[in-house]
Amino acid sequence: MAAVGTLANQRAGDRVAMAAVGTWPFSRAAVEAARRLMAAGNGATDCVQEAMAELENDKETGCFVVGRGGFPNKAGVVQCDAAIMEGLPGRFGAVAALPGYVLALGCCPCYCTPLTVARMVMDKNAHNMLVGEGAVTFAKEQGFSIEDNSDMMTEASLAAYEEFLENRKSTSKSHDTLGLIVLDRLGNITVGVSTSGAPFKDPGRVGDSPLPGCGLYADNRARAAAATGDGDKIMCFCPCFHVVQLMKQGFSPSDACQAVIEDICHRVGKKGIFEIGLIALNMKDDPGKRCSFGKSECTDSI
């Protein structure tokens, strides 16, 4: 179920074609927002952060296991994972098990989404990843305060949690993640991912999304990849790093994604295959996607 949205805007002369690729049909809004931001002259990293923020903060998107309205953990707390990675060496930031959202202080309050905090980690912290209370403390040091957990919940996510408490078993089969790859006119590429994680997970659980090489990977010499699916399984195979390395060897994005999924299938066997979808963008600005479950659900695009 790695449906993608893509759009490219070819520039005259030797300029690079701008492009954006997102996971799942619900990423369409983020892809189109990235197009508008690029047209206004914004760089890849700013486009990823701003384009994803609207979906992270949209309660309607929560049913896709993203941000506000996402499913809480076993303790009833929404904990989010997010990461951002540039194609330049050493440019990566992530947060994991981040409770709630942080709220900007001052006369013009605005929501600071998990990906925004991850961007702050990349730009302003000596470390690359902060988790739980460490991420909260860092965000507060940047001038933000934490929003109450009740504001992160919706009627739908609360009802799902109450059903979980009654049955002590999750009925959700979803492993969605919002992922976005953006290539700007200067040839810089950035990939971002954000998720509220597996529904009703153990407190502190971290999936593949914020782990470099697992949930995302970028290299200006070969472009980038992002993953969605069963994070506990995906993290065992570092698929995004593998996809980027294959593209560096000359594989097309679709062929690289297919080769990685076939390798995983070969290693775990047909009975052991799990939900995984991959998207990628290469040096020629060609998008690609493959998934382990039903081709008809992998081909929607714009």
PDB file of C-alpha atoms in Angstrom:
ATOM      1  CA  MET A   1       0.000   0.000   0.000  1.00  0.00           C
ATOM      2  CA  ALA A   2       2.747   2.428  -0.983  1.00  0.00           C
ATOM      3  CA  ALA A   3       0.677   4.648  -3.228  1.00  0.00           C
ATOM      4  CA  VAL A   4       2.550   7.813  -4.102  1.00  0.00           C
ATOM      5  CA  GLY A   5       1.895  11.299  -5.318  1.00  0.00           C
ATOM      6  CA  THR A   6       4.435  12.902  -7.608  1.00  0.00           C
ATOM      7  CA  LEU A   7       4.874  16.087  -9.509  1.00  0.00           C
ATOM      8  CA  ALA A   8       7.828  17.583 -11.313  1.00  0.00           C
ATOM      9  CA  ASN A   9       8.459  21.031 -12.680  1.00  0.00           C
ATOM     10  CA  GLN A  10      11.138  21.017 -15.395  1.00  0.00           C
ATOM     11  CA  ARG A  11      13.279  24.129 -15.477  1.00  0.00           C
ATOM     12  CA  ALA A  12      14.931  25.622 -18.553  1.00  0.00           C
ATOM     13  CA  GLY A  13      18.596  25.122 -19.409  1.00  0.00           C
ATOM     14  CA  ASP A  14      20.719  23.117 -17.021  1.00  0.00           C
ATOM     15  CA  ARG A  15      18.587  23.605 -13.952  1.00  0.00           C
ATOM     16  CA  VAL A  16      17.408  20.540 -12.075  1.00  0.00           C
ATOM     17  CA  ALA A  17      13.800  19.381 -12.387  1.00  0.00           C
ATOM     18  CA  MET A  18      12.021  20.002  -9.093  1.00  0.00           C
ATOM     19  CA  ALA A  19      10.090  17.019  -7.768  1.00  0.00           C
ATOM     20  CA  ALA A  20       8.128  15.770  -4.771  1.00  0.00           C
ATOM     21  CA  VAL A  21       7.123  12.204  -3.915  1.00  0.00           C
ATOM     22  CA  GLY A  22       4.939  11.087  -1.000  1.00  0.00           C
ATOM     23  CA  THR A  23       3.723   7.875   0.592  1.00  0.00           C
ATOM     24  CA  TRP A  24       0.065   6.913   0.303  1.00  0.00           C
ATOM     25  CA  PRO A  25      -2.781   8.785  -1.451  1.00  0.00           C
ATOM     26  CA  PHE A  26      -3.324  10.979   1.632  1.00  0.00           C
ATOM     27  CA  SER A  27       0.110  12.555   0.968  1.00  0.00           C
ATOM     28  CA  ARG A  28      -1.349  14.317  -2.074  1.00  0.00           C
ATOM     29  CA  ALA A  29      -1.956  17.489  -0.037  1.00  0.00           C
ATOM     30  CA  ALA A  30       1.660  17.510   1.147  1.00  0.00           C
ATOM     31  CA  VAL A  31       2.966  16.936  -2.389  1.00  0.00           C
ATOM     32  CA  GLU A  32       0.914  19.825  -3.742  1.00  0.00           C
ATOM     33  CA  ALA A  33       1.976  22.050  -0.840  1.00  0.00           C
ATOM     34  CA  ALA A  34       5.607  21.205  -1.622  1.00  0.00           C
ATOM     35  CA  ARG A  35       5.020  22.240  -5.249  1.00  0.00           C
ATOM     36  CA  ARG A  36       3.692  25.624  -4.177  1.00  0.00           C
ATOM     37  CA  LEU A  37       6.555  26.151  -1.759  1.00  0.00           C
ATOM     38  CA  MET A  38       9.160  25.222  -4.368  1.00  0.00           C
ATOM     39  CA  ALA A  39       7.562  27.549  -6.893  1.00  0.00           C
ATOM     40  CA  ALA A  40       7.936  30.323  -4.313  1.00  0.00           C
ATOM     41  CA  GLY A  41      11.664  29.633  -4.131  1.00  0.00           C
ATOM     42  CA  ASN A  42      11.886  27.595  -0.920  1.00  0.00           C
ATOM     43  CA  GLY A  43      14.577  24.953  -0.506  1.00  0.00           C
ATOM     44  CA  ALA A  44      13.942  21.227  -0.128  1.00  0.00           C
ATOM     45  CA  THR A  45      14.208  21.091   3.670  1.00  0.00           C
ATOM     46  CA  ASP A  46      11.834  24.005   4.267  1.00  0.00           C
ATOM     47  CA  CYS A  47       9.400  22.454   1.775  1.00  0.00           C
ATOM     48  CA  VAL A  48       9.423  19.092   3.553  1.00  0.00           C
ATOM     49  CA  GLN A  49       8.894  20.647   6.977  1.00  0.00           C
ATOM     50  CA  GLU A  50       6.125  23.039   5.978  1.00  0.00           C
ATOM     51  CA  ALA A  51       4.317  20.691   3.596  1.00  0.00           C
ATOM     52  CA  MET A  52       4.158  17.891   6.165  1.00  0.00           C
ATOM     53  CA  ALA A  53       3.150  20.145   9.072  1.00  0.00           C
ATOM     54  CA  GLU A  54      -0.396  20.642   7.804  1.00  0.00           C
ATOM     55  CA  LEU A  55      -1.036  16.902   7.615  1.00  0.00           C
ATOM     56  CA  GLU A  56       0.685  16.217  10.941  1.00  0.00           C
ATOM     57  CA  ASN A  57      -1.651  18.705  12.597  1.00  0.00           C
ATOM     58  CA  ASP A  58      -4.836  17.583  10.790  1.00  0.00           C
ATOM     59  CA  LYS A  59      -7.086  15.417  12.952  1.00  0.00           C
ATOM     60  CA  GLU A  60      -8.573  13.885   9.816  1.00  0.00           C
ATOM     61  CA  THR A  61      -5.147  12.469   8.946  1.00  0.00           C
ATOM     62  CA  GLY A  62      -4.812  10.820  12.356  1.00  0.00           C
ATOM     63  CA  CYS A  63      -6.632   7.719  11.127  1.00  0.00           C
ATOM     64  CA  PHE A  64      -3.583   7.109   8.928  1.00  0.00           C
ATOM     65  CA  VAL A  65      -1.438   6.856  12.084  1.00  0.00           C
ATOM     66  CA  VAL A  66       0.013  10.344  11.697  1.00  0.00           C
ATOM     67  CA  GLY A  67       0.231  13.098  14.308  1.00  0.00           C
ATOM     68  CA  ARG A  68      -2.853  14.663  15.849  1.00  0.00           C
ATOM     69  CA  GLY A  69      -5.685  12.163  15.989  1.00  0.00           C
ATOM     70  CA  GLY A  70      -3.289   9.242  15.746  1.00  0.00           C
ATOM     71  CA  PHE A  71      -3.801   6.193  17.932  1.00  0.00           C
ATOM     72  CA  PRO A  72      -2.320   6.371  21.459  1.00  0.00           C
ATOM     73  CA  ASN A  73      -0.090   3.809  23.137  1.00  0.00           C
ATOM     74  CA  LYS A  74      -1.277   1.285  25.743  1.00  0.00           C
ATOM     75  CA  ALA A  75      -1.232   4.002  28.396  1.00  0.00           C
ATOM     76  CA  GLY A  76      -3.475   6.271  26.325  1.00  0.00           C
ATOM     77  CA  VAL A  77      -0.701   8.694  25.350  1.00  0.00           C
ATOM     78  CA  VAL A  78      -0.039   9.748  21.761  1.00  0.00           C
ATOM     79  CA  GLN A  79       3.707   9.364  21.175  1.00  0.00           C
ATOM     80  CA  CYS A  80       5.097  10.420  17.809  1.00  0.00           C
ATOM     81  CA  ASP A  81       8.246   9.566  15.855  1.00  0.00           C
ATOM     82  CA  ALA A  82       9.652  11.812  13.136  1.00  0.00           C
ATOM     83  CA  ALA A  83      12.891  12.311  11.232  1.00  0.00           C
ATOM     84  CA  ILE A  84      14.369  14.476   8.516  1.00  0.00           C
ATOM     85  CA  MET A  85      17.469  13.832   6.431  1.00  0.00           C
ATOM     86  CA  GLU A  86      19.206  15.941   3.821  1.00  0.00           C
ATOM     87  CA  GLY A  87      21.310  14.594   0.971  1.00  0.00           C
ATOM     88  CA  LEU A  88      24.347  16.423   2.328  1.00  0.00           C
ATOM     89  CA  PRO A  89      26.661  14.306   4.531  1.00  0.00           C
ATOM     90  CA  GLY A  90      25.826  14.318   8.231  1.00  0.00           C
ATOM     91  CA  ARG A  91      22.557  16.229   8.006  1.00  0.00           C
ATOM     92  CA  PHE A  92      20.006  14.227  10.003  1.00  0.00           C
ATOM     93  CA  GLY A  93      17.674  14.860  12.936  1.00  0.00           C
ATOM     94  CA  ALA A  94      15.027  12.769  14.672  1.00  0.00           C
ATOM     95  CA  VAL A  95      12.715  12.518  17.647  1.00  0.00           C
ATOM     96  CA  ALA A  96      11.057   9.408  19.002  1.00  0.00           C
ATOM     97  CA  ALA A  97       8.353   8.678  21.580  1.00  0.00           C
ATOM     98  CA  LEU A  98       7.593  12.417  21.655  1.00  0.00           C
ATOM     99  CA  PRO A  99       4.428  12.906  23.744  1.00  0.00           C
ATOM    100  CA  GLY A 100       1.948  15.369  22.319  1.00  0.00           C
ATOM    101  CA  TYR A 101       2.868  18.438  20.349  1.00  0.00           C
ATOM    102  CA  VAL A 102       4.817  21.443  21.436  1.00  0.00           C
ATOM    103  CA  LEU A 103       3.123  24.810  21.229  1.00  0.00           C
ATOM    104  CA  ALA A 104       4.976  27.948  20.261  1.00  0.00           C
ATOM    105  CA  LEU A 105       4.909  30.662  22.898  1.00  0.00           C
ATOM    106  CA  GLY A 106       4.415  34.360  22.265  1.00  0.00           C
ATOM    107  CA  CYS A 107       1.876  36.584  20.543  1.00  0.00           C
ATOM    108  CA  CYS A 108       1.600  34.341  17.474  1.00  0.00           C
ATOM    109  CA  PRO A 109       1.218  30.773  18.782  1.00  0.00           C
ATOM    110  CA  CYS A 110       1.578  27.966  16.270  1.00  0.00           C
ATOM    111  CA  TYR A 111       1.905  24.227  16.456  1.00  0.00           C
ATOM    112  CA  CYS A 112       5.366  22.771  16.356  1.00  0.00           C
ATOM    113  CA  THR A 113       4.916  19.292  14.906  1.00  0.00           C
ATOM    114  CA  PRO A 114       7.144  16.258  15.523  1.00  0.00           C
ATOM    115  CA  LEU A 115       8.962  16.866  12.231  1.00  0.00           C
ATOM    116  CA  THR A 116       9.601  20.473  13.227  1.00  0.00           C
ATOM    117  CA  VAL A 117      11.275  19.307  16.432  1.00  0.00           C
ATOM    118  CA  ALA A 118      13.307  16.800  14.397  1.00  0.00           C
ATOM    119  CA  ARG A 119      14.416  19.701  12.162  1.00  0.00           C
ATOM    120  CA  MET A 120      15.463  21.618  15.275  1.00  0.00           C
ATOM    121  CA  VAL A 121      17.510  18.646  16.441  1.00  0.00           C
ATOM    122  CA  MET A 122      19.267  18.544  13.060  1.00  0.00           C
ATOM    123  CA  ASP A 123      19.969  22.280  13.043  1.00  0.00           C
ATOM    124  CA  LYS A 124      20.556  23.145  16.703  1.00  0.00           C
ATOM    125  CA  ASN A 125      21.538  20.083  18.735  1.00  0.00           C
ATOM    126  CA  ALA A 126      24.874  18.314  19.038  1.00  0.00           C
ATOM    127  CA  HIS A 127      23.054  14.972  18.878  1.00  0.00           C
ATOM    128  CA  ASN A 128      21.100  13.482  15.977  1.00  0.00           C
ATOM    129  CA  MET A 129      18.181  11.908  17.864  1.00  0.00           C
ATOM    130  CA  LEU A 130      16.325  12.770  21.040  1.00  0.00           C
ATOM    131  CA  VAL A 131      13.726  10.524  22.676  1.00  0.00           C
ATOM    132  CA  GLY A 132      10.800  11.025  25.042  1.00  0.00           C
ATOM    133  CA  GLU A 133      11.419  13.496  27.836  1.00  0.00           C
ATOM    134  CA  GLY A 134      14.783  14.406  26.329  1.00  0.00           C
ATOM    135  CA  ALA A 135      13.020  15.592  23.184  1.00  0.00           C
ATOM    136  CA  VAL A 136      10.474  17.486  25.297  1.00  0.00           C
ATOM    137  CA  THR A 137      13.201  19.216  27.312  1.00  0.00           C
ATOM    138  CA  PHE A 138      15.017  20.240  24.138  1.00  0.00           C
ATOM    139  CA  ALA A 139      11.824  21.606  22.592  1.00  0.00           C
ATOM    140  CA  LYS A 140      11.131  23.657  25.723  1.00  0.00           C
ATOM    141  CA  GLU A 141      14.668  25.044  25.535  1.00  0.00           C
ATOM    142  CA  GLN A 142      13.792  26.261  22.043  1.00  0.00           C
ATOM    143  CA  GLY A 143      10.839  28.220  23.438  1.00  0.00           C
ATOM    144  CA  PHE A 144       7.991  25.730  23.166  1.00  0.00           C
ATOM    145  CA  SER A 145       5.551  24.218  25.659  1.00  0.00           C
ATOM    146  CA  ILE A 146       3.844  20.832  25.550  1.00  0.00           C
ATOM    147  CA  GLU A 147       0.207  20.536  24.528  1.00  0.00           C
ATOM    148  CA  ASP A 148      -2.127  18.421  26.638  1.00  0.00           C
ATOM    149  CA  ASN A 149      -2.561  14.824  25.473  1.00  0.00           C
ATOM    150  CA  SER A 150      -6.344  15.194  25.383  1.00  0.00           C
ATOM    151  CA  ASP A 151      -5.949  17.738  22.588  1.00  0.00           C
ATOM    152  CA  MET A 152      -4.087  15.136  20.542  1.00  0.00           C
ATOM    153  CA  MET A 153      -7.027  12.718  20.662  1.00  0.00           C
ATOM    154  CA  THR A 154     -10.143  12.698  18.485  1.00  0.00           C
ATOM    155  CA  GLU A 155     -13.484  11.023  19.087  1.00  0.00           C
ATOM    156  CA  ALA A 156     -12.401   8.254  16.695  1.00  0.00           C
ATOM    157  CA  SER A 157      -9.012   7.616  18.324  1.00  0.00           C
ATOM    158  CA  LEU A 158     -10.556   7.753  21.810  1.00  0.00           C
ATOM    159  CA  ALA A 159     -13.258   5.267  20.801  1.00  0.00           C
ATOM    160  CA  ALA A 160     -10.606   2.971  19.329  1.00  0.00           C
ATOM    161  CA  TYR A 161      -8.588   3.175  22.531  1.00  0.00           C
ATOM    162  CA  GLU A 162     -11.625   2.380  24.676  1.00  0.00           C
ATOM    163  CA  GLU A 163     -12.327  -0.633  22.465  1.00  0.00           C
ATOM    164  CA  PHE A 164      -8.717  -1.710  22.921  1.00  0.00           C
ATOM    165  CA  LEU A 165      -9.017  -1.434  26.711  1.00  0.00           C
ATOM    166  CA  GLU A 166     -12.192  -3.520  26.634  1.00  0.00           C
ATOM    167  CA  ASN A 167     -10.804  -6.262  24.402  1.00  0.00           C
ATOM    168  CA  ARG A 168      -7.108  -5.895  25.331  1.00  0.00           C
ATOM    169  CA  LYS A 169      -6.360  -6.425  21.680  1.00  0.00           C
ATOM    170  CA  SER A 170      -5.779  -3.999  18.833  1.00  0.00           C
ATOM    171  CA  THR A 171      -8.238  -4.277  15.956  1.00  0.00           C
ATOM    172  CA  SER A 172      -6.222  -1.881  13.795  1.00  0.00           C
ATOM    173  CA  LYS A 173      -4.181  -3.375  10.960  1.00  0.00           C
ATOM    174  CA  SER A 174      -2.730  -0.052   9.854  1.00  0.00           C
ATOM    175  CA  HIS A 175       0.994   0.737   9.722  1.00  0.00           C
ATOM    176  CA  ASP A 176       0.789   4.005   7.797  1.00  0.00           C
ATOM    177  CA  THR A 177       3.515   6.655   7.797  1.00  0.00           C
ATOM    178  CA  LEU A 178       3.618  10.072   6.173  1.00  0.00           C
ATOM    179  CA  GLY A 179       6.781  10.257   4.094  1.00  0.00           C
ATOM    180  CA  LEU A 180       7.823  13.019   1.694  1.00  0.00           C
ATOM    181  CA  ILE A 181      10.846  13.372  -0.598  1.00  0.00           C
ATOM    182  CA  VAL A 182      11.521  16.803  -2.105  1.00  0.00           C
ATOM    183  CA  LEU A 183      14.129  17.767  -4.703  1.00  0.00           C
ATOM    184  CA  ASP A 184      14.653  21.506  -5.149  1.00  0.00           C
ATOM    185  CA  ARG A 185      15.880  23.493  -8.141  1.00  0.00           C
ATOM    186  CA  LEU A 186      19.455  23.516  -6.820  1.00  0.00           C
ATOM    187  CA  GLY A 187      19.608  19.733  -6.770  1.00  0.00           C
ATOM    188  CA  ASN A 188      19.342  19.415  -2.983  1.00  0.00           C
ATOM    189  CA  ILE A 189      17.181  16.579  -1.736  1.00  0.00           C
ATOM    190  CA  THR A 190      15.488  16.106   1.636  1.00  0.00           C
ATOM    191  CA  VAL A 191      13.310  13.309   2.964  1.00  0.00           C
ATOM    192  CA  GLY A 192      11.035  13.498   5.989  1.00  0.00           C
ATOM    193  CA  VAL A 193       8.844  10.965   7.807  1.00  0.00           C
ATOM    194  CA  SER A 194       6.301  11.320  10.605  1.00  0.00           C
ATOM    195  CA  THR A 195       4.060   8.838  12.416  1.00  0.00           C
ATOM    196  CA  SER A 196       2.222   8.265  15.664  1.00  0.00           C
ATOM    197  CA  GLY A 197       3.453   4.686  15.479  1.00  0.00           C
ATOM    198  CA  ALA A 198       1.804   1.316  15.902  1.00  0.00           C
ATOM    199  CA  PRO A 199      -1.648   1.664  17.507  1.00  0.00           C
ATOM    200  CA  PHE A 200      -1.687   0.857  21.249  1.00  0.00           C
ATOM    201  CA  LYS A 201       2.034   0.107  21.284  1.00  0.00           C
ATOM    202  CA  ASP A 202       4.014  -0.281  24.481  1.00  0.00           C
ATOM    203  CA  PRO A 203       5.021   3.113  25.886  1.00  0.00           C
ATOM    204  CA  GLY A 204       8.440   4.070  24.545  1.00  0.00           C
ATOM    205  CA  ARG A 205       8.221   1.821  21.500  1.00  0.00           C
ATOM    206  CA  VAL A 206      10.082   3.216  18.479  1.00  0.00           C
ATOM    207  CA  GLY A 207       9.547   1.969  14.941  1.00  0.00           C
ATOM    208  CA  ASP A 208      11.602   2.253  11.783  1.00  0.00           C
ATOM    209  CA  SER A 209      10.556   5.782  10.805  1.00  0.00           C
ATOM    210  CA  PRO A 210      13.119   7.842  12.772  1.00  0.00           C
ATOM    211  CA  LEU A 211      15.996   5.429  12.125  1.00  0.00           C
ATOM    212  CA  PRO A 212      18.360   6.445   9.284  1.00  0.00           C
ATOM    213  CA  GLY A 213      18.619   3.750   6.642  1.00  0.00           C
ATOM    214  CA  CYS A 214      15.417   2.113   7.880  1.00  0.00           C
ATOM    215  CA  GLY A 215      12.571   4.612   7.599  1.00  0.00           C
ATOM    216  CA  LEU A 216      14.427   7.080   5.409  1.00  0.00           C
ATOM    217  CA  TYR A 217      17.750   7.788   3.728  1.00  0.00           C
ATOM    218  CA  ALA A 218      19.137  10.535   1.482  1.00  0.00           C
ATOM    219  CA  ASP A 219      22.346  11.033  -0.477  1.00  0.00           C
ATOM    220  CA  ASN A 220      22.748  13.844  -3.024  1.00  0.00           C
ATOM    221  CA  ARG A 221      24.806  11.463  -5.173  1.00  0.00           C
ATOM    222  CA  ALA A 222      21.920   9.009  -5.536  1.00  0.00           C
ATOM    223  CA  ARG A 223      18.832  10.833  -4.171  1.00  0.00           C
ATOM    224  CA  ALA A 224      16.549   9.349  -1.482  1.00  0.00           C
ATOM    225  CA  ALA A 225      14.061   6.745  -0.251  1.00  0.00           C
ATOM    226  CA  ALA A 226      11.389   6.412   2.436  1.00  0.00           C
ATOM    227  CA  ALA A 227       9.523   3.437   3.890  1.00  0.00           C
ATOM    228  CA  THR A 228       6.085   2.719   5.291  1.00  0.00           C
ATOM    229  CA  GLY A 229       4.613  -0.409   6.827  1.00  0.00           C
ATOM    230  CA  ASP A 230       5.350  -2.655   9.797  1.00  0.00           C
ATOM    231  CA  GLY A 231       8.136  -0.725  11.486  1.00  0.00           C
ATOM    232  CA  ASP A 232       9.182  -3.468  13.896  1.00  0.00           C
ATOM    233  CA  LYS A 233       9.970  -5.681  10.911  1.00  0.00           C
ATOM    234  CA  ILE A 234      11.242  -2.989   8.536  1.00  0.00           C
ATOM    235  CA  MET A 235      13.984  -1.847  10.912  1.00  0.00           C
ATOM    236  CA  CYS A 236      15.626  -5.276  10.706  1.00  0.00           C
ATOM    237  CA  PHE A 237      16.493  -4.801   7.015  1.00  0.00           C
ATOM    238  CA  CYS A 238      17.591  -1.143   6.533  1.00  0.00           C
ATOM    239  CA  PRO A 239      15.642  -1.047   3.237  1.00  0.00           C
ATOM    240  CA  CYS A 240      15.990   2.673   2.493  1.00  0.00           C
ATOM    241  CA  PHE A 241      19.779   2.564   2.682  1.00  0.00           C
ATOM    242  CA  HIS A 242      19.701  -0.488   0.440  1.00  0.00           C
ATOM    243  CA  VAL A 243      17.471   1.260  -2.132  1.00  0.00           C
ATOM    244  CA  VAL A 244      19.744   4.316  -2.292  1.00  0.00           C
ATOM    245  CA  GLN A 245      22.848   2.160  -2.691  1.00  0.00           C
ATOM    246  CA  LEU A 246      21.233   0.286  -5.581  1.00  0.00           C
ATOM    247  CA  MET A 247      20.296   3.562  -7.270  1.00  0.00           C
ATOM    248  CA  LYS A 248      23.907   4.646  -6.873  1.00  0.00           C
ATOM    249  CA  GLN A 249      24.837   1.507  -8.819  1.00  0.00           C
ATOM    250  CA  GLY A 250      22.488   2.471 -11.647  1.00  0.00           C
ATOM    251  CA  PHE A 251      19.176   0.823 -10.702  1.00  0.00           C
ATOM    252  CA  SER A 252      16.034   2.807 -11.493  1.00  0.00           C
ATOM    253  CA  PRO A 253      14.006   3.805  -8.414  1.00  0.00           C
ATOM    254  CA  SER A 254      11.275   1.248  -9.135  1.00  0.00           C
ATOM    255  CA  ASP A 255      13.789  -1.525  -9.846  1.00  0.00           C
ATOM    256  CA  ALA A 256      15.752  -0.667  -6.695  1.00  0.00           C
ATOM    257  CA  CYS A 257      12.604  -0.774  -4.546  1.00  0.00           C
ATOM    258  CA  GLN A 258      11.543  -4.043  -6.172  1.00  0.00           C
ATOM    259  CA  ALA A 259      14.975  -5.612  -5.657  1.00  0.00           C
ATOM    260  CA  VAL A 260      14.959  -4.729  -1.957  1.00  0.00           C
ATOM    261  CA  ILE A 261      11.473  -6.139  -1.407  1.00  0.00           C
ATOM    262  CA  GLU A 262      12.361  -9.306  -3.323  1.00  0.00           C
ATOM    263  CA  ASP A 263      15.489  -9.703  -1.197  1.00  0.00           C
ATOM    264  CA  ILE A 264      13.429  -9.384   1.978  1.00  0.00           C
ATOM    265  CA  CYS A 265      10.860 -11.885   0.664  1.00  0.00           C
ATOM    266  CA  HIS A 266      13.647 -14.324  -0.151  1.00  0.00           C
ATOM    267  CA  ARG A 267      15.123 -13.998   3.329  1.00  0.00           C
ATOM    268  CA  VAL A 268      11.900 -14.342   5.336  1.00  0.00           C
ATOM    269  CA  GLY A 269       9.965 -16.627   2.984  1.00  0.00           C
ATOM    270  CA  LYS A 270       6.425 -16.173   1.695  1.00  0.00           C
ATOM    271  CA  LYS A 271       4.875 -16.952   5.075  1.00  0.00           C
ATOM    272  CA  GLY A 272       7.082 -14.406   6.813  1.00  0.00           C
ATOM    273  CA  ILE A 273       6.523 -11.462   4.501  1.00  0.00           C
ATOM    274  CA  PHE A 274       5.164  -8.365   6.173  1.00  0.00           C
ATOM    275  CA  GLU A 275       3.691  -5.008   5.159  1.00  0.00           C
ATOM    276  CA  ILE A 276       6.321  -2.770   3.578  1.00  0.00           C
ATOM    277  CA  GLY A 277       6.100  -0.039   0.974  1.00  0.00           C
ATOM    278  CA  LEU A 278       9.020   1.940  -0.458  1.00  0.00           C
ATOM    279  CA  ILE A 279       9.202   5.187  -2.418  1.00  0.00           C
ATOM    280  CA  ALA A 280      12.327   6.614  -4.043  1.00  0.00           C
ATOM    281  CA  LEU A 281      13.652   9.384  -6.255  1.00  0.00           C
ATOM    282  CA  ASN A 282      16.896   9.112  -8.257  1.00  0.00           C
ATOM    283  CA  MET A 283      19.486  11.371  -9.919  1.00  0.00           C
ATOM    284  CA  LYS A 284      17.319  11.640 -13.037  1.00  0.00           C
ATOM    285  CA  ASP A 285      14.408  12.860 -10.898  1.00  0.00           C
ATOM    286  CA  ASP A 286      12.443   9.705 -11.703  1.00  0.00           C
ATOM    287  CA  PRO A 287      10.120   8.514  -8.902  1.00  0.00           C
ATOM    288  CA  GLY A 288       9.635   4.874  -8.037  1.00  0.00           C
ATOM    289  CA  LYS A 289       7.588   2.788  -5.638  1.00  0.00           C
ATOM    290  CA  ARG A 290       7.005  -0.830  -4.745  1.00  0.00           C
ATOM    291  CA  CYS A 291       5.177  -2.705  -2.014  1.00  0.00           C
ATOM    292  CA  SER A 292       4.831  -6.199  -0.657  1.00  0.00           C
ATOM    293  CA  PHE A 293       1.060  -6.377  -0.790  1.00  0.00           C
ATOM    294  CA  GLY A 294      -1.115  -5.858  -3.849  1.00  0.00           C
ATOM    295  CA  LYS A 295       0.091  -3.971  -6.914  1.00  0.00           C
ATOM    296  CA  SER A 296      -3.261  -2.278  -7.450  1.00  0.00           C
ATOM    297  CA  GLU A 297      -2.769  -0.393  -4.184  1.00  0.00           C
ATOM    298  CA  CYS A 298       0.668   0.875  -5.191  1.00  0.00           C
ATOM    299  CA  THR A 299      -0.026   2.739  -8.395  1.00  0.00           C
ATOM    300  CA  ASP A 300      -2.070   5.854  -7.553  1.00  0.00           C
ATOM    301  CA  SER A 301      -0.190   8.990  -8.532  1.00  0.00           C
ATOM    302  CA  ILE A 302      -0.620  12.614  -9.486  1.00  0.00           C
TER     303      ILE A 302
END
